[in-house]
Short mmCIF file of C-alpha atoms and ligand atoms in Angstrom, two decimals:
data_model
loop_
_atom_site.label_atom_id
_atom_site.label_comp_id
_atom_site.label_asym_id
_atom_site.label_seq_id
_atom_site.Cartn_x
_atom_site.Cartn_y
_atom_site.Cartn_z
CA MET M 1 53.85 203.32 109.13
CA ASN M 2 51.60 200.30 109.15
CA ASN M 3 50.21 198.16 111.96
CA ALA M 4 53.32 196.03 112.21
CA ASP M 5 55.36 198.92 113.59
CA ILE M 6 53.66 198.80 116.99
CA ASP M 7 54.29 196.04 119.49
CA TRP M 8 50.64 195.66 120.53
CA LYS M 9 51.20 193.24 123.38
CA THR M 10 53.55 195.48 125.35
CA LEU M 11 51.82 198.76 124.55
CA PRO M 12 51.07 200.63 127.82
CA PHE M 13 47.94 202.60 128.69
CA GLY M 14 49.59 205.76 127.47
CA TYR M 15 49.37 208.19 124.60
CA VAL M 16 50.64 207.03 121.23
CA PRO M 17 50.37 209.66 118.47
CA THR M 18 47.80 208.87 115.77
CA ASP M 19 47.04 210.51 112.42
CA CYS M 20 44.37 212.97 113.54
CA ASN M 21 41.70 214.01 116.04
CA LEU M 22 38.32 215.66 115.57
CA ARG M 23 36.95 218.88 117.00
CA CYS M 24 33.63 220.71 117.05
CA THR M 25 32.80 224.02 118.73
CA TYR M 26 29.52 225.32 120.13
CA ARG M 27 29.30 229.06 119.52
CA ASP M 28 26.45 231.59 119.15
CA GLY M 29 23.97 228.97 120.29
CA LYS M 30 24.87 226.22 117.82
CA TRP M 31 27.35 223.45 117.10
CA GLY M 32 29.62 224.20 114.14
CA GLU M 33 31.29 222.05 111.51
CA ILE M 34 33.31 219.01 112.54
CA GLU M 35 36.99 219.67 111.91
CA VAL M 36 39.73 217.12 111.39
CA SER M 37 43.02 218.20 112.95
CA THR M 38 46.52 216.79 112.76
CA SER M 39 47.63 219.00 115.65
CA THR M 40 47.81 217.58 119.16
CA THR M 41 47.39 220.98 120.81
CA ILE M 42 44.53 223.41 121.27
CA ASP M 43 44.60 227.17 121.45
CA ILE M 44 42.26 228.45 124.15
CA HIS M 45 41.85 231.66 126.10
CA ILE M 46 43.91 231.84 129.29
CA ALA M 47 40.72 232.68 131.21
CA ALA M 48 38.68 229.74 129.79
CA THR M 49 36.26 228.22 132.34
CA ALA M 50 37.79 224.77 131.79
CA LEU M 51 41.11 226.02 133.13
CA HIS M 52 39.82 227.95 136.13
CA TYR M 53 36.61 226.35 137.24
CA GLY M 54 36.93 222.79 135.98
CA GLN M 55 34.29 222.86 133.26
CA GLU M 56 35.46 219.62 131.68
CA ALA M 57 33.74 216.26 131.12
CA PHE M 58 35.03 213.21 129.30
CA GLU M 59 34.26 209.68 128.19
CA GLY M 60 36.27 206.55 127.59
CA LEU M 61 35.31 203.76 125.21
CA LYS M 62 37.07 201.28 122.98
CA ALA M 63 37.14 200.01 119.40
CA PHE M 64 38.23 196.44 118.65
CA ARG M 65 39.14 194.44 115.59
CA GLY M 66 36.82 191.43 115.74
CA VAL M 67 37.25 187.79 114.85
CA ASP M 68 35.68 188.58 111.44
CA GLY M 69 38.15 191.43 110.80
CA LYS M 70 35.48 194.10 111.34
CA ILE M 71 35.97 197.02 113.70
CA ARG M 72 33.44 197.38 116.53
CA ILE M 73 32.91 200.23 118.98
CA PHE M 74 31.43 198.96 122.25
CA ARG M 75 28.38 200.79 123.65
CA LEU M 76 28.74 204.04 121.73
CA GLU M 77 25.18 205.23 122.47
CA ALA M 78 25.47 204.57 126.19
CA ASN M 79 28.67 206.64 126.34
CA ALA M 80 27.02 209.45 124.34
CA GLU M 81 24.13 209.50 126.82
CA ARG M 82 26.41 209.55 129.85
CA MET M 83 28.48 212.38 128.33
CA ARG M 84 25.25 214.35 127.94
CA GLN M 85 24.42 213.81 131.61
CA SER M 86 27.94 214.79 132.72
CA ALA M 87 27.78 217.98 130.63
CA GLU M 88 24.41 218.93 132.08
CA GLY M 89 25.70 218.22 135.57
CA ILE M 90 28.30 220.97 135.29
CA LEU M 91 26.16 223.30 133.16
CA MET M 92 27.91 222.70 129.84
CA GLU M 93 26.09 222.54 126.52
CA PRO M 94 25.42 218.83 125.91
CA VAL M 95 26.87 217.32 122.73
CA PRO M 96 24.02 215.97 120.57
CA GLU M 97 24.15 212.21 120.15
CA HIS M 98 24.55 212.37 116.36
CA ILE M 99 27.65 214.58 116.69
CA PHE M 100 29.14 212.32 119.38
CA ARG M 101 28.49 209.27 117.20
CA GLU M 102 29.78 210.76 113.99
CA MET M 103 32.96 212.09 115.58
CA CYS M 104 33.79 208.81 117.34
CA ILE M 105 33.16 206.78 114.19
CA ARG M 106 35.16 209.15 111.98
CA ALA M 107 38.03 209.31 114.46
CA VAL M 108 38.26 205.51 114.38
CA LYS M 109 37.96 205.29 110.59
CA LEU M 110 40.56 207.97 109.93
CA ASN M 111 42.96 206.21 112.32
CA GLU M 112 42.08 202.70 111.21
CA ARG M 113 45.72 201.68 110.94
CA PHE M 114 46.01 202.14 114.72
CA VAL M 115 43.23 199.66 115.50
CA PRO M 116 45.17 196.68 116.88
CA PRO M 117 44.76 193.28 115.22
CA TYR M 118 42.33 190.66 116.51
CA GLY M 119 43.91 188.45 119.12
CA SER M 120 46.46 191.01 120.34
CA GLY M 121 44.42 191.93 123.42
CA ALA M 122 45.02 195.59 122.51
CA SER M 123 42.37 198.08 121.41
CA LEU M 124 41.89 201.62 120.14
CA TYR M 125 40.89 203.78 123.10
CA ILE M 126 38.49 206.60 122.24
CA ARG M 127 38.58 209.66 124.48
CA PRO M 128 35.88 212.26 123.87
CA LEU M 129 36.14 215.41 125.99
CA GLU M 130 34.26 218.67 126.31
CA ILE M 131 35.62 221.91 127.73
CA GLY M 132 34.22 225.37 128.45
CA VAL M 133 36.29 227.87 126.47
CA THR M 134 34.70 231.26 127.24
CA ALA M 135 36.96 233.73 129.08
CA ARG M 136 35.51 234.33 132.53
CA VAL M 137 36.93 235.56 135.77
CA GLY M 138 33.65 235.46 137.68
CA VAL M 139 32.32 231.99 138.48
CA LYS M 140 29.75 231.34 135.77
CA PRO M 141 29.36 228.70 133.04
CA ALA M 142 30.86 229.36 129.60
CA ASP M 143 28.80 230.22 126.49
CA GLU M 144 31.25 228.47 124.14
CA TYR M 145 32.35 224.85 124.28
CA THR M 146 34.79 222.69 122.38
CA PHE M 147 34.18 218.98 121.95
CA ILE M 148 37.21 216.89 120.97
CA VAL M 149 37.55 213.20 120.12
CA LEU M 150 41.04 211.78 120.24
CA VAL M 151 42.00 208.14 119.84
CA THR M 152 45.09 206.23 120.87
CA PRO M 153 45.98 202.53 120.80
CA VAL M 154 46.29 200.87 124.22
CA GLY M 155 47.78 197.51 125.07
CA PRO M 156 46.15 194.61 126.91
CA TYR M 157 45.28 195.51 130.52
CA PHE M 158 46.50 192.19 131.92
CA LYS M 159 50.04 191.97 130.59
CA GLY M 160 51.06 189.32 133.09
CA GLY M 161 47.78 187.39 132.70
CA PHE M 162 44.34 187.75 134.33
CA LYS M 163 45.15 187.94 138.02
CA CYS M 164 44.09 189.35 141.39
CA THR M 165 45.33 192.59 142.94
CA ASN M 166 44.65 194.17 146.32
CA TYR M 167 42.68 197.24 147.37
CA CYS M 168 42.54 199.34 150.52
CA ILE M 169 39.85 201.17 152.47
CA THR M 170 40.65 204.43 154.23
CA ARG M 171 38.31 206.96 155.79
CA LYS M 172 40.93 209.70 155.43
CA TYR M 173 39.92 210.53 151.85
CA ASP M 174 36.74 211.01 149.89
CA ARG M 175 36.60 211.16 146.11
CA VAL M 176 33.36 213.11 146.01
CA ALA M 177 30.76 214.67 148.32
CA PRO M 178 27.41 213.04 149.26
CA CYS M 179 25.31 215.33 147.05
CA GLY M 180 28.27 216.21 144.83
CA THR M 181 29.52 215.35 141.37
CA GLY M 182 30.36 211.64 141.73
CA ARG M 183 27.77 210.47 139.20
CA TRP M 184 29.35 212.51 136.40
CA LYS M 185 32.52 211.72 134.50
CA ILE M 186 34.37 214.96 135.01
CA GLY M 187 38.03 215.89 135.42
CA GLY M 188 37.33 217.53 138.78
CA ASN M 189 36.52 214.19 140.40
CA TYR M 190 39.85 212.85 139.21
CA ALA M 191 41.82 215.81 140.57
CA ALA M 192 40.09 215.14 143.89
CA SER M 193 41.14 211.48 143.83
CA LEU M 194 44.81 211.81 142.84
CA ALA M 195 46.26 212.08 146.34
CA ALA M 196 44.32 209.05 147.63
CA GLY M 197 45.22 207.04 144.54
CA GLU M 198 48.93 207.82 144.82
CA HIS M 199 48.86 206.99 148.52
CA ALA M 200 47.28 203.60 147.74
CA HIS M 201 49.81 202.88 144.96
CA GLU M 202 52.74 203.71 147.22
CA MET M 203 51.51 201.06 149.63
CA GLY M 204 51.19 198.49 146.86
CA TYR M 205 47.41 198.63 146.36
CA SER M 206 45.72 198.98 142.98
CA ALA M 207 43.34 201.67 144.24
CA VAL M 208 41.27 202.87 147.18
CA LEU M 209 37.90 201.20 147.59
CA TYR M 210 35.97 204.32 148.59
CA LEU M 211 33.17 204.26 151.13
CA ASP M 212 30.01 206.33 150.82
CA PRO M 213 31.09 209.88 151.72
CA LYS M 214 28.14 210.56 154.01
CA GLU M 215 28.18 207.75 156.56
CA LYS M 216 31.31 205.83 155.55
CA LEU M 217 29.44 202.61 156.20
CA TYR M 218 28.79 201.33 152.69
CA LEU M 219 30.98 200.49 149.72
CA ASP M 220 31.07 203.04 146.89
CA GLU M 221 33.60 202.36 144.11
CA CYS M 222 37.24 201.47 143.39
CA GLY M 223 38.93 204.66 142.22
CA PRO M 224 38.15 204.85 138.51
CA ALA M 225 36.16 201.60 138.43
CA ASN M 226 32.89 200.27 139.90
CA PHE M 227 32.93 197.51 142.50
CA ILE M 228 31.14 194.19 142.15
CA ALA M 229 31.18 191.11 144.34
CA ILE M 230 29.78 187.61 144.35
CA LYS M 231 28.00 186.55 147.51
CA ASP M 232 26.04 183.29 147.86
CA GLY M 233 26.13 183.02 144.06
CA LYS M 234 24.56 186.49 143.66
CA TYR M 235 26.06 189.44 141.79
CA ILE M 236 26.06 192.39 144.18
CA THR M 237 27.09 195.96 143.38
CA PRO M 238 26.67 199.22 145.33
CA LYS M 239 23.71 201.50 144.77
CA SER M 240 24.89 205.03 145.44
CA ASP M 241 24.40 208.55 144.12
CA SER M 242 28.10 209.27 144.55
CA ILE M 243 29.45 206.69 142.10
CA LEU M 244 29.83 206.85 138.34
CA PRO M 245 27.28 204.65 136.58
CA SER M 246 29.72 202.31 134.83
CA ILE M 247 28.60 201.02 131.45
CA THR M 248 30.78 197.94 131.95
CA ASN M 249 28.97 197.22 135.22
CA ARG M 250 25.59 197.67 133.53
CA SER M 251 26.68 195.28 130.75
CA LEU M 252 28.00 192.72 133.26
CA MET M 253 24.75 192.87 135.24
CA GLN M 254 22.90 191.85 132.07
CA ILE M 255 25.42 189.10 131.34
CA ALA M 256 25.11 187.88 134.95
CA ARG M 257 21.31 187.64 134.59
CA ASP M 258 21.82 185.74 131.34
CA MET M 259 24.08 183.34 133.28
CA GLY M 260 21.19 182.78 135.68
CA LEU M 261 22.64 184.84 138.54
CA GLU M 262 20.53 187.05 140.72
CA VAL M 263 21.68 190.68 140.57
CA GLU M 264 21.37 193.01 143.56
CA GLN M 265 22.16 196.70 143.32
CA ARG M 266 21.95 197.96 146.88
CA HIS M 267 23.81 199.40 149.85
CA ILE M 268 26.66 197.04 150.75
CA PRO M 269 27.97 197.46 154.32
CA VAL M 270 31.78 197.21 154.52
CA GLU M 271 31.57 194.17 156.84
CA GLU M 272 29.71 192.21 154.16
CA LEU M 273 33.04 191.86 152.36
CA ALA M 274 33.76 189.04 154.79
CA GLU M 275 30.97 187.01 153.15
CA CYS M 276 31.99 187.58 149.51
CA SER M 277 33.60 184.75 147.58
CA GLU M 278 34.74 186.88 144.62
CA ALA M 279 35.05 190.57 143.79
CA ALA M 280 36.27 192.78 140.96
CA ALA M 281 36.84 196.38 139.93
CA VAL M 282 34.94 196.87 136.67
CA GLY M 283 35.35 199.45 133.92
CA THR M 284 36.29 199.91 130.27
CA ALA M 285 40.04 199.67 130.91
CA ALA M 286 40.08 196.14 132.37
CA VAL M 287 36.45 194.94 132.01
CA ALA M 288 36.91 193.16 135.36
CA SER M 289 40.03 193.27 137.50
CA PRO M 290 39.73 190.54 140.14
CA VAL M 291 40.22 191.46 143.78
CA GLY M 292 42.49 189.36 145.98
CA ARG M 293 42.31 191.10 149.34
CA ILE M 294 40.89 194.31 150.75
CA ASP M 295 42.66 195.90 153.71
CA ASP M 296 40.76 198.27 155.95
CA LEU M 297 43.66 200.51 156.96
CA ASP M 298 41.74 202.29 159.73
CA ASN M 299 41.17 199.22 161.89
CA GLY M 300 43.58 196.62 160.54
CA VAL M 301 40.83 194.29 159.30
CA GLN M 302 41.79 192.28 156.22
CA TYR M 303 39.11 190.88 153.94
CA VAL M 304 40.59 187.97 152.02
CA ILE M 305 38.30 187.60 149.01
CA SER M 306 40.27 185.07 147.00
CA LYS M 307 41.44 182.27 149.29
CA ASP M 308 43.91 180.84 146.76
CA GLY M 309 44.94 184.20 145.29
CA LYS M 310 43.41 183.34 141.92
CA PRO M 311 40.44 184.92 140.09
CA GLY M 312 37.20 183.09 140.89
CA PRO M 313 35.03 181.24 138.34
CA ILE M 314 32.16 183.73 138.12
CA VAL M 315 34.29 186.85 137.64
CA THR M 316 36.34 184.94 135.06
CA GLU M 317 33.20 183.89 133.19
CA LEU M 318 31.78 187.44 133.25
CA TYR M 319 35.08 188.76 131.91
CA ASN M 320 35.26 186.18 129.13
CA ARG M 321 31.66 186.67 128.06
CA LEU M 322 31.90 190.45 127.80
CA ASN M 323 35.17 190.19 125.87
CA ALA M 324 33.65 187.68 123.48
CA ILE M 325 30.80 190.09 122.67
CA ARG M 326 33.20 193.01 122.07
CA LEU M 327 35.29 190.88 119.71
CA GLY M 328 32.37 189.50 117.72
CA GLU M 329 33.01 185.96 118.98
CA ALA M 330 29.63 185.73 120.72
CA PRO M 331 26.24 187.02 119.52
CA ASP M 332 25.60 190.69 120.25
CA THR M 333 22.09 190.04 121.60
CA TYR M 334 21.53 193.55 122.91
CA GLY M 335 23.02 195.54 120.03
CA TRP M 336 25.95 196.84 122.08
CA ASN M 337 28.42 197.00 119.19
CA THR M 338 28.56 199.61 116.45
CA ILE M 339 30.22 198.00 113.45
CA ILE M 340 32.35 200.39 111.41
CA ASP M 341 32.31 199.84 107.68
C1 LIG D 1 34.81 205.76 133.80
C2 LIG D 1 34.61 205.41 135.21
C3 LIG D 1 34.16 204.13 135.61
C4 LIG D 1 33.95 203.00 134.63
O1 LIG D 1 32.94 203.26 133.70
P1 LIG D 1 32.85 202.41 132.36
O2 LIG D 1 31.72 203.03 131.62
O3 LIG D 1 32.55 201.03 132.75
O4 LIG D 1 34.16 202.54 131.69
C5 LIG D 1 33.94 203.90 136.95
N1 LIG D 1 34.16 204.86 137.87
C6 LIG D 1 34.60 206.07 137.54
C7 LIG D 1 34.82 207.08 138.61
C8 LIG D 1 34.84 206.39 136.20
O5 LIG D 1 35.28 207.62 135.87
#
């Protein structure tokens, strides 16, 4: 099969089989050899800590075919560092940066024919994950860990064009606890958010815009994406210990400063939404998904962010600029891309 056999533009965010994935196991106090596998399954003990006590952390990053034909992985080091923090947060052995790097790069190279062509809007999604594999019945961290890197091509996020969607606020659900695990990218946080997410989808919303779990006064994040807004020409985004530090958000904050915008990372009271002229959910999947309206379901208040229902100029510019860097169309001033050769 070659590239032409996939319809890149209609490809969903799903799992498409690729040629191989990579694995590495930590055992007897050290990381072993990197193995290339053509199997899509793993064989682990039925009492593994990952299965019983949620010892699992993951990452999500993308590789793109650039305007010059070269393949680029966006912010590989930042994802390696966050994976280390997530692992430490749930007492797993952190994956050394050189192993994370090598496995991501090799997984992309070995599956090069699945990297979508430049201009398709599609990309190769890289999903590293770490699991505790020691058999335990008592609650205790594992001694052995398996680190896996799988890749799969994903289609453009905005199939019907870059447009606004709506979000809801509800105080009936929390994703994480105030001093809990929200700042780590772990499967457990996602299990905890499934019911709220499904509830929001059933009502036609893209996701729940969570409030801080302690006081429920401030904005936290939008399901699996950070929240940003534009107020009086400033880029504002929540400061909170219960949100995942998004690498897309961090990149957009830099781009916003380069555009001459002031950036404020601080508590954002819910009511301040009434004063925002633009907003977006930001993350690797979409870069920036513009917000149309936010409905507070507990009191019937509707915050109309986009008056004409269209993405605003600043969010659009942020989106375009970050995309241009990932695709090699604009200078990579901060060294965010790893070029694969
Ligand atoms: C992955 C993730 C994000 C987005 O992070 P990026 O590094 O920008 O992809 C935001 N919130 C949560 C809860 C996440 O898991």
